[in-house]
XYZ file of C-alpha atoms in Angstrom:
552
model
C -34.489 -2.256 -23.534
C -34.112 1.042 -22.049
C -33.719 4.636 -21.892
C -35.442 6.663 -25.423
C -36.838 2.768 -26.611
C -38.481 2.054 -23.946
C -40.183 5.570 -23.378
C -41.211 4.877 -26.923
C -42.273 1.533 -26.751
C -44.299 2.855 -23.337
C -45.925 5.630 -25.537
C -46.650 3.390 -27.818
C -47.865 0.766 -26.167
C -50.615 3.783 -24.001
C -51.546 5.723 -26.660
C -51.012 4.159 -30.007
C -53.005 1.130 -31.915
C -49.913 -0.624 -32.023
C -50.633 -1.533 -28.245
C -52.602 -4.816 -29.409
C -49.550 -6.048 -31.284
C -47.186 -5.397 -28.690
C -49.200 -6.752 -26.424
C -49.213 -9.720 -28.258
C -45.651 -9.610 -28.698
C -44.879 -9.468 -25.180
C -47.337 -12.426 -23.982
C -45.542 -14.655 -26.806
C -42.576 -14.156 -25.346
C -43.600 -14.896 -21.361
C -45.893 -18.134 -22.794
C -48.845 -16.434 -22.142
C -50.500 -16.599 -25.600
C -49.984 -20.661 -25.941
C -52.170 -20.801 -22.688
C -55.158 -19.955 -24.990
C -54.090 -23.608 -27.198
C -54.555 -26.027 -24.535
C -56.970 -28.321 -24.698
C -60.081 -28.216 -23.012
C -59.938 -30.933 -20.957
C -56.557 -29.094 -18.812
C -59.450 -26.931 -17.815
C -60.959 -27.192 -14.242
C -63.700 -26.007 -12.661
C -63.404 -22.435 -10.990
C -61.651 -22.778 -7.527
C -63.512 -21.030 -4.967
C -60.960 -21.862 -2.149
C -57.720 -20.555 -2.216
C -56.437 -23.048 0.819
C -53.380 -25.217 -0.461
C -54.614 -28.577 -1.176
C -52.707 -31.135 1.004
C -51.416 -34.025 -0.532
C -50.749 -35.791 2.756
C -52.648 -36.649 6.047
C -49.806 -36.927 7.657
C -46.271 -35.488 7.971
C -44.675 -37.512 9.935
C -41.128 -37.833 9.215
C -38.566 -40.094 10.610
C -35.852 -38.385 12.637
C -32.458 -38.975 12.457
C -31.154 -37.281 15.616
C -28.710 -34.731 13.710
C -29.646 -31.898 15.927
C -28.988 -27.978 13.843
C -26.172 -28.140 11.710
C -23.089 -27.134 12.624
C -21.848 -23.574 11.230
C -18.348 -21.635 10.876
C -17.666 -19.122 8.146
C -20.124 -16.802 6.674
C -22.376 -15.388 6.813
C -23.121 -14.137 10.476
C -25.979 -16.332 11.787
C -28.485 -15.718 14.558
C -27.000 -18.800 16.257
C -23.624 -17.603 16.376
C -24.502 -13.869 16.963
C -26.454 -15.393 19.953
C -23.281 -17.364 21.219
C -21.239 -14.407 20.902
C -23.508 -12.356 22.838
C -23.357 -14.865 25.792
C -19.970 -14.958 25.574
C -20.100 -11.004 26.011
C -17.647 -10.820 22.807
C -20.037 -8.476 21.734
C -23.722 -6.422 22.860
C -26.960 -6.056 20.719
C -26.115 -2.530 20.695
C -22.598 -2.743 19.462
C -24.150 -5.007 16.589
C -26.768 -2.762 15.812
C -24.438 -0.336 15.336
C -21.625 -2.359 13.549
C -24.771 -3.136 11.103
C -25.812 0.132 10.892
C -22.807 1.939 10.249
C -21.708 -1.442 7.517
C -24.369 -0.919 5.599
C -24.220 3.162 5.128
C -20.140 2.101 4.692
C -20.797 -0.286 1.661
C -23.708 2.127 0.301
C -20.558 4.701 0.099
C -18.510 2.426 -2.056
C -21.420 2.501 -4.962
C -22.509 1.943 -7.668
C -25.966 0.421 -6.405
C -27.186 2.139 -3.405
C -28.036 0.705 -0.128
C -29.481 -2.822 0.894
C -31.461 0.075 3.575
C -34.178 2.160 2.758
C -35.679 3.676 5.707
C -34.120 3.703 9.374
C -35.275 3.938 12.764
C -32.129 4.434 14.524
C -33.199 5.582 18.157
C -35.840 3.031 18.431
C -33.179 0.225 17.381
C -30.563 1.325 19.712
C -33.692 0.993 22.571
C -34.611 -2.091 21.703
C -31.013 -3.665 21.464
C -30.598 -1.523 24.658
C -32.663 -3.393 26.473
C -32.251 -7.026 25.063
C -28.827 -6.565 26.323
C -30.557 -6.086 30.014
C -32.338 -9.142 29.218
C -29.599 -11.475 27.645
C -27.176 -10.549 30.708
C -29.462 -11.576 33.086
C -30.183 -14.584 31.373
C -33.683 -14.243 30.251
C -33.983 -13.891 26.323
C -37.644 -13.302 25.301
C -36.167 -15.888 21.950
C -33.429 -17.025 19.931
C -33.968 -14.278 17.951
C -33.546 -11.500 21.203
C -31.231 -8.971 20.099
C -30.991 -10.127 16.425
C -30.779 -6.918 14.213
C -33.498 -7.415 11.073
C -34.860 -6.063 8.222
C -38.301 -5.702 6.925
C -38.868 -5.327 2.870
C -40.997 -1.869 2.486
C -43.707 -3.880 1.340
C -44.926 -4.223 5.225
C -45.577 -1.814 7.696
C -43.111 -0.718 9.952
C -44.490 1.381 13.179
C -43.324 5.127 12.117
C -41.739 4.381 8.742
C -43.412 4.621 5.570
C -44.453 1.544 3.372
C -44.369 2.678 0.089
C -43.765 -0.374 -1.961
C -41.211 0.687 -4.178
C -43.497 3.860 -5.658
C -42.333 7.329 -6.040
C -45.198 9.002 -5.655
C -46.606 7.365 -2.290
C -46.711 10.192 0.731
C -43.932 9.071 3.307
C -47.160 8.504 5.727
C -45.534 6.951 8.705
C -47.295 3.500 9.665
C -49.546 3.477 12.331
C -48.773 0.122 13.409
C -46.568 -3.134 12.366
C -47.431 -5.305 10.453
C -48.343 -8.815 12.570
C -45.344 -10.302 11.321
C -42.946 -7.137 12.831
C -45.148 -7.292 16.027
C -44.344 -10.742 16.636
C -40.601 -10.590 15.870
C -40.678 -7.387 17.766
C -41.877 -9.022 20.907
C -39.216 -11.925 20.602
C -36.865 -9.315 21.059
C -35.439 -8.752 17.388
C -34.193 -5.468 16.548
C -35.988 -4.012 13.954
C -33.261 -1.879 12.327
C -36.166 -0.639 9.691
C -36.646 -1.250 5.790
C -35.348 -2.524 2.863
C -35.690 -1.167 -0.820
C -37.612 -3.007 -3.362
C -38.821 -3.114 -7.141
C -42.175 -0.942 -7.444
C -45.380 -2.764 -6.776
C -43.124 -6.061 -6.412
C -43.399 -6.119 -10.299
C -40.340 -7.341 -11.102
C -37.930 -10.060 -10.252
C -35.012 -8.469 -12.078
C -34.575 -5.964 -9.011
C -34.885 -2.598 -10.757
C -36.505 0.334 -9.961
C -36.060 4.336 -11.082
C -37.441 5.172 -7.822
C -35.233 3.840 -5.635
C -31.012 4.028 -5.624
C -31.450 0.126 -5.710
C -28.501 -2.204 -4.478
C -26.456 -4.277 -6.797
C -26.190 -8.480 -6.677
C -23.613 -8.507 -3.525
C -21.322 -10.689 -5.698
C -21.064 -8.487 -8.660
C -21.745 -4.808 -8.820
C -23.008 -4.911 -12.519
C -25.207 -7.535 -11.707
C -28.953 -7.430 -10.656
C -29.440 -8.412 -7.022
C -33.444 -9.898 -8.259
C -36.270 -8.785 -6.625
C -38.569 -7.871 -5.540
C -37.183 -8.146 -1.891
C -34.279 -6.355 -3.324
C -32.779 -5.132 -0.827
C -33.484 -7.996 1.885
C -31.344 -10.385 -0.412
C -28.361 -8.169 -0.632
C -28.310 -7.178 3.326
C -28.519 -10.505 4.544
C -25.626 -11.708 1.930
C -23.899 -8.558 2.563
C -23.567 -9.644 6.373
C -25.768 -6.387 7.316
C -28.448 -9.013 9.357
C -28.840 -12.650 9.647
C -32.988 -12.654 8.589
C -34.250 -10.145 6.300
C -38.388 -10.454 5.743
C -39.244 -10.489 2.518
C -42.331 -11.326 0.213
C -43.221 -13.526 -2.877
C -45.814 -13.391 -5.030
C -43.779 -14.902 -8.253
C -40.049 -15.857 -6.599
C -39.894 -12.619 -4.531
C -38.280 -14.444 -2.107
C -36.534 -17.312 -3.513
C -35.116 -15.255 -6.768
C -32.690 -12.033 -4.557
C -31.656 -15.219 -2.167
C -30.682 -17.479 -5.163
C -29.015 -14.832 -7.143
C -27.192 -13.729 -3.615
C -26.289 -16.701 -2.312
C -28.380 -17.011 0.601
C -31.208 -18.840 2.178
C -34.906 -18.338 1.513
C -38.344 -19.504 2.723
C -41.914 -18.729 0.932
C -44.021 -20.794 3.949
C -47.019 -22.182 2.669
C -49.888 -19.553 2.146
C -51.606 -18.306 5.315
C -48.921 -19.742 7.041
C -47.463 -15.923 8.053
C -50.705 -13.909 8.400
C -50.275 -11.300 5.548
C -52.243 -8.326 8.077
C -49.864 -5.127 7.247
C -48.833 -5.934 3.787
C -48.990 -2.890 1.657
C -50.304 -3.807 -1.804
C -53.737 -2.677 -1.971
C -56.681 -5.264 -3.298
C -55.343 -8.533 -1.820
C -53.062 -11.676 -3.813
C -54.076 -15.280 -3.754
C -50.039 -15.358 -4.536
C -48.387 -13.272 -2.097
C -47.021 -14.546 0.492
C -44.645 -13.278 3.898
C -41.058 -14.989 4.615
C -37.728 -15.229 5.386
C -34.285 -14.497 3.736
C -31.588 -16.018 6.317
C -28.343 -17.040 6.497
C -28.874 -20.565 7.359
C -31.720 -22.863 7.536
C -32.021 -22.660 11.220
C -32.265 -18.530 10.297
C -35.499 -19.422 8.144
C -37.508 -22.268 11.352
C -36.598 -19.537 13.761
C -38.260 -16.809 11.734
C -41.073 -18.706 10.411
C -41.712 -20.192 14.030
C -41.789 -16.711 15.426
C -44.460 -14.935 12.899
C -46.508 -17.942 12.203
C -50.209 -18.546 13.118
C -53.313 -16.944 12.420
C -53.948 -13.391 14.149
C -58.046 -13.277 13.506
C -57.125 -10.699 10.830
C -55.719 -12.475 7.681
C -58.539 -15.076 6.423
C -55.592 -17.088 4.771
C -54.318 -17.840 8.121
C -57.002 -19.243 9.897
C -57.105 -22.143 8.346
C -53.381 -23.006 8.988
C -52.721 -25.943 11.465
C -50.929 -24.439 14.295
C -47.116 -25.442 14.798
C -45.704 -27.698 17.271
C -43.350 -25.467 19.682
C -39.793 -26.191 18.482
C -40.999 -28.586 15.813
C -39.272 -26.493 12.960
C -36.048 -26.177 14.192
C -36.428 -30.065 15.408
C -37.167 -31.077 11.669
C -33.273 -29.672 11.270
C -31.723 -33.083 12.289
C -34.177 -35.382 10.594
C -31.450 -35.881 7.908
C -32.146 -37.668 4.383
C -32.036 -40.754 4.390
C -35.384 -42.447 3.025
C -36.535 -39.125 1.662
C -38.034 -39.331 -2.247
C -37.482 -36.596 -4.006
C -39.497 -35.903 -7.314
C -37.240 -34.926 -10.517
C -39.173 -33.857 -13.550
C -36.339 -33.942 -16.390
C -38.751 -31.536 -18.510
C -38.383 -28.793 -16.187
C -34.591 -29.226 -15.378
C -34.180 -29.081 -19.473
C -35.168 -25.277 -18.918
C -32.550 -23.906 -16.816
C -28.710 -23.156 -18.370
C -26.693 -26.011 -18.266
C -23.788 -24.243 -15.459
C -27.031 -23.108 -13.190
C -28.355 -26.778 -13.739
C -25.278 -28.191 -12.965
C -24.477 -26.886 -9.101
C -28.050 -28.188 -8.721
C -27.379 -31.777 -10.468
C -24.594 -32.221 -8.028
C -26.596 -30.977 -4.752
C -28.679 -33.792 -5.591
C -26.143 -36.457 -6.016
C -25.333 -35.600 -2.278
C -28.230 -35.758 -0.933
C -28.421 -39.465 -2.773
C -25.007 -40.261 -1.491
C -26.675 -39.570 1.799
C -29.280 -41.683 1.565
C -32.413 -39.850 -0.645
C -33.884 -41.347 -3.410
C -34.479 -39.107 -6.369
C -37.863 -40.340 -8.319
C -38.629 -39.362 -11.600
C -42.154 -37.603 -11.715
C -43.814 -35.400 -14.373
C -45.750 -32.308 -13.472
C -47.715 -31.865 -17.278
C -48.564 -28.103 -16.891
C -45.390 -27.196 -15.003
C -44.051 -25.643 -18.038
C -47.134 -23.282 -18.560
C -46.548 -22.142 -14.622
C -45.549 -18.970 -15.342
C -47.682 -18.047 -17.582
C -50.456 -18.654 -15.344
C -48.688 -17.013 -12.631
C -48.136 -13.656 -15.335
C -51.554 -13.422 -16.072
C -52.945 -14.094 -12.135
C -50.342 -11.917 -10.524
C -50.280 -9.462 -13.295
C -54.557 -8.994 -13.447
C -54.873 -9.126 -9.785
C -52.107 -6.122 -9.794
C -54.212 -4.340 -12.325
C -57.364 -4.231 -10.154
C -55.754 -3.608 -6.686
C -53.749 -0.838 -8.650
C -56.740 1.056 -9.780
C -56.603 4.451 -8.108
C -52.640 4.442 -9.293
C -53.480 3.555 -12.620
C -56.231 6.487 -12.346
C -54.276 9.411 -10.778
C -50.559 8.066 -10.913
C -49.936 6.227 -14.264
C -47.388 9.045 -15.752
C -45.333 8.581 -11.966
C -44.621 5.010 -12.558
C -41.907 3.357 -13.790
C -41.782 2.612 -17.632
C -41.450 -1.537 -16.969
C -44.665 -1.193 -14.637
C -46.608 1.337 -17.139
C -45.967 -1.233 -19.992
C -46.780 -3.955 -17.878
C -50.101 -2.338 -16.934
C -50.803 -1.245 -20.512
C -50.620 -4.835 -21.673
C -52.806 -6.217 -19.179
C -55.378 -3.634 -20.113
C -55.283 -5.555 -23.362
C -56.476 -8.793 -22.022
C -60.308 -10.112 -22.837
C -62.805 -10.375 -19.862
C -62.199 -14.041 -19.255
C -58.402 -14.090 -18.740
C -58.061 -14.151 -15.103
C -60.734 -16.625 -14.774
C -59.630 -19.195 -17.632
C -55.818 -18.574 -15.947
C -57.547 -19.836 -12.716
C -59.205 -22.766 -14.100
C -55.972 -24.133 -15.680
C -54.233 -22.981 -12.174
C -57.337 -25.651 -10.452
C -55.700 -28.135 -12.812
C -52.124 -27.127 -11.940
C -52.860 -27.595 -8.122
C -54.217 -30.953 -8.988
C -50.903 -32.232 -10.888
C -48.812 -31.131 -7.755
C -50.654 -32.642 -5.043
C -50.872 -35.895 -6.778
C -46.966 -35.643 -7.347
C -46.439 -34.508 -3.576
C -48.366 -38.265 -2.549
C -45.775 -40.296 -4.403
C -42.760 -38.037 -3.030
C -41.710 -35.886 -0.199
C -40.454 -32.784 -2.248
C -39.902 -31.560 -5.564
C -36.614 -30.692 -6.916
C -35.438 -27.823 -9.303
C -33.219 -25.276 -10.262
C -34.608 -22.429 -8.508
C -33.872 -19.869 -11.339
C -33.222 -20.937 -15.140
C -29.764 -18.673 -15.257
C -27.782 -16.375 -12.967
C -28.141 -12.526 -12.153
C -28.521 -10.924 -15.101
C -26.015 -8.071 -15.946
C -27.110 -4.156 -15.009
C -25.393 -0.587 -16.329
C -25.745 2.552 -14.454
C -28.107 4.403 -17.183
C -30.176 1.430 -17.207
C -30.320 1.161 -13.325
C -31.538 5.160 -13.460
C -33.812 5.015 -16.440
C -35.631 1.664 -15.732
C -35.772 -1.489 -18.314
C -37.481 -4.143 -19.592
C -35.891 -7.153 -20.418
C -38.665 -9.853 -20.746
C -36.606 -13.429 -21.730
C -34.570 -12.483 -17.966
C -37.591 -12.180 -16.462
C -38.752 -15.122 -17.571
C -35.609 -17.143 -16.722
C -36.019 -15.727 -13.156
C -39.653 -16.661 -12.344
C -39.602 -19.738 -14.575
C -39.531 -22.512 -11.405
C -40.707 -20.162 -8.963
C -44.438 -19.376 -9.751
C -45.329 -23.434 -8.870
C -44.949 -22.364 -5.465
C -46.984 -19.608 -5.677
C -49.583 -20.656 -7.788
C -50.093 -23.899 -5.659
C -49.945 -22.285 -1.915
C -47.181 -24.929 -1.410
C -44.082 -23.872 0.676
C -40.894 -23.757 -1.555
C -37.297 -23.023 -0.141
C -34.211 -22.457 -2.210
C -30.309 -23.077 -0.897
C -26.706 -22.085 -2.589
C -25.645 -24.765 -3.865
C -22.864 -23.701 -5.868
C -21.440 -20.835 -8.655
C -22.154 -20.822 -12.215
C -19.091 -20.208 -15.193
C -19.056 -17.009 -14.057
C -18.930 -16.814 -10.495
C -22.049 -16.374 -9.631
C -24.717 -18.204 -7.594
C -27.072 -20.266 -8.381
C -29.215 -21.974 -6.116
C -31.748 -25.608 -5.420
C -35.453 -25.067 -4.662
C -37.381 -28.087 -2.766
C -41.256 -27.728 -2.468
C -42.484 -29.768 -0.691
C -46.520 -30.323 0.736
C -48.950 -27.712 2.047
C -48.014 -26.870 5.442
C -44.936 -29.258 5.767
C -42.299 -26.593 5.826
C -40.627 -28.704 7.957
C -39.258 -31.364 5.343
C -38.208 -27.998 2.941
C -35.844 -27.254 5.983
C -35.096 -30.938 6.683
C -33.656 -30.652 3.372
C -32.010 -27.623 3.378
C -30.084 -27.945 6.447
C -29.014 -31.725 5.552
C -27.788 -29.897 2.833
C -25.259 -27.646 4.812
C -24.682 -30.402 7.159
C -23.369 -32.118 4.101
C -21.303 -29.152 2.977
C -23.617 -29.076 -0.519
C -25.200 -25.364 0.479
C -22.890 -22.409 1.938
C -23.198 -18.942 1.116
C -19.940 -17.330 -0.558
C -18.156 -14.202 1.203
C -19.107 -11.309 -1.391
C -15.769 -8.768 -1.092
C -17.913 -5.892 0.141
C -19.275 -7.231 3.806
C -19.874 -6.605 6.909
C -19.261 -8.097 10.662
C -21.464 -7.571 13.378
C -18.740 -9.161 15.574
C -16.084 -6.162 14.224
C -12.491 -7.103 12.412
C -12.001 -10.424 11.512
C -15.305 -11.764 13.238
């Protein structure tokens, strides 16, 4: 629904008794209502402590010796930009600029807007500067020195404004970066600037009325997902290699599925959220990586991990081993369990399911045993997930709600509308069956090493112009898009997702592993077996770019 409708259904829904029965409307159709039939006994105590429950002592996995995949083709990885930078066939500053000047090119080409939001070109042209001073006389800061990024507006930038996806926020330069952007910043990544995304991080569909929003990189009337909008599309676009994004319902995992990429959501705390710009805190949000390859994602995470005395989530994360992630890339398969409840495969579309199906079957061929498990309240995960992420929006949002509301956009008014419908115990009986949730995963997680889905029920969902300019709602897509993802979030429990494969219509569809808290390691294990195998590439949209010039 858009354009006249939805301003109706938005009117109606603020200022009109009919607001109760659309409300009720719209929680039938996300699941949320049956939450209120389960039984009793699904019903934990009130968690107190948000800290991922580990299933395991120990992670302790038995390595194969592969070493890092090997990679040709697309997209662009950090690897191979770093090769071709010692083999001077190009500088960090010619990339920066070949990215740069790509991604204002394919912005030109429309419909869809930019994969960039807001640019600091003379501070990226010092900083590639002088990693090329540093890479020619041999003595990178990283892996990742002179690798042009991009940071979803969600997180501060130094000098750019984080205005997560509003209209009405004041372009108030930030004072200082986020942790996360320090820390890449002093491995010598080029911080090229932002990267548009849906307001508030509201929506997984990757609209917004605020924003000239970029298209799925495979289809321009397709929706690229969101909410790290934009990071999905520039890193499948070629623009950069990494793109940070974040995920408080699939945030992550959905724009990298639906674009054909690589994408990390690290256990909670694991990336110190300190510079994140929604106001009022998540217990669901948390900071990651969009790559190109798996190696893109253990560089990254390596990089920004650890606690910074800031973030309370990450204090109690167990530090990483140097160069463990990136060694967990040649562990290989073979002995691995992974869990397959057949309930939750039943809910994705059979050509999404079916890419994933055969991933599997490879990574069996190669020596993984796939387990049948079943995770009871898995199905009611996004519900939960609606009504945690959704309440704890409500509160944090309470001087927008207050001076703002008509500024929003009409999907985020509704939304807020409905959840100012809820009774007083919602968020707290949503926790309680969340307690129970947590439960059902850990004790799957001691039987297996990861957990297998599809890691969206369908494809990108199709987009036209007036909707892209008017804003929508279209609750059964969102649905479909956050319908494996909010496990992950709801749990703490790091989650990856690959491309696997296309669906009847060409576009991609992707595999999520989640695996146990803080073992981000076997998630990659996984996911780079899978390229090593040839199961996971990323497709060549026709709109690209090369950071290496022609025929790079």
């Amino acid at each position: 629904m858009s354009g006249r409708a939805l301003r109706a259904l938005v009117f109606a829904a603020r200022r009109t008794p009919a607001r109760l029965a659309l409300a009720r409307l719209l929680r039938a159709e996300l699941g949320i209502e049956a939450l209120r039939a389960l039984p009793a006994n699904v019903r934990s105590d009130l968690p107190f402590d948000l800290a991922p429950l580990r299933a395991r002592a120990s992670h302790a996995r038995e390595d194969a010796g592969l070493g890092v995949p090997a990679r040709s083709g697309w997209p662009l990885t950090s690897a191979a930009l770093g090769a071709a930078y010692r083999e001077r066939r190009v500088t960090p500053l010619e990339a920066t600029a070949r990215a740069l000047e790509g991604a204002r090119a394919l912005a030109a080409l429309g419909p869809g807007g930019s994969a960039l939001l807001d640019v600091d070109e003379p501070r990226a042209r010092e900083a590639a500067r002088a990693s090329g001073e540093r890479l020619s006389r041999g003595e990178p800061l990283s892996a990742l020195d002179g690798v042009p990024l991009l940071i979803k507006e969600e997180v501060d930038v130094e000098g750019l404004p984080t205005r997560t996806g509003t209209g009405w926020a004041p372009r108030t330069p930030a004072s200082a970066d986020a942790t996360a952007v320090a820390r890449l910043r002093a491995a010598g990544a080029v911080i090229l600037g932002t990267t548009p995304m849906t307001e508030y991080g509201l929506s997984p569909l990757g609209g917004n009325p605020h924003r000239d929003m970029p298209r799925n990189a495979h289809a321009p009337d397709r929706l690229p997902g969101g909410s790290s909008s934009g990071s999905g599309v520039a890193v499948a676009s070629g623009i950069v290699p990494i793109a940070l994004g974040c995920d408080g319902g699939g945030s992550i995992r959905i724009p990298a599925c639906l674009n054909g990429v690589f994408g990390l959501k690290p256990t909670y705390g694991r990336i110190p959220s300190t510079g994140e710009g929604l106001t009022g805190g998540s217990s669901v949000v948390h900071l990651g990586p969009l790559g190109a390859s798996a190696l893109d994602l253990a560089l990254f995470t390596a990089i920004t991990a650890g606690a910074d005395g800031r973030d309370r989530s990450a204090d109690v994360a167990p530090a990483l081993a140097d160069g463990a992630l990136v060694r967990a890339l040649g562990r290989g398969v073979r002995g691995l369990r992974i869990g397959v409840d057949e309930d939750e495969w039943a809910a994705a579309e059979r050509d999404v399911a079916a890419p994933a199906r055969q991933a599997l079957s490879v990574l069996e061929r190669e020596g993984a045993t796939l387990v049948p498990i079943q995770v009871p309240l898995a199905k009611h995960a996004p519900a939960i997930g609606y009504l945690t992420i959704g309440l704890e929006s409500y509160a944090g949002l309470g001087a927008a709600r207050a001076e703002h509301f008509d500024e929003l956009g009409p999907d985020v008014q509704l939304l807020l509308a409905g959840m100012a419908t809820f009774e007083a115990d919602a968020y707290l009986d949503a926790q309680r069956l969340r307690a129970t949730l947590r439960r059902e995963v850990a004790e799957a997680l001691r039987a297996v090493d990861v957990l297998a889905s599809p890691t969206t029920a369908r494809a990108a969902p199709a987009v036209t112009d007036a909707e892209a300019r008017a804003g929508f709602i279209d609750p059964l897509a969102l649905d479909a898009m956050c319908r494996f993802a909010f496990l992950g979030n709801l749990t703490g429990y790091p989650a990856g997702t690959a491309p696997v494969g296309l669906n009847r219509e060409g576009l991609p569809v992707g595999l999520q592993l989640t695996a146990d808290a803080w073992d981000e390691a076997t998630v990659l294990q996984v996911l780079a077996h899978l390229e090593r195998a040839g199961a996971a590439a990323a497709p060549r949209p026709s709109r690209s770019v090369s950071l290496l010039g022609e025929g790079g």
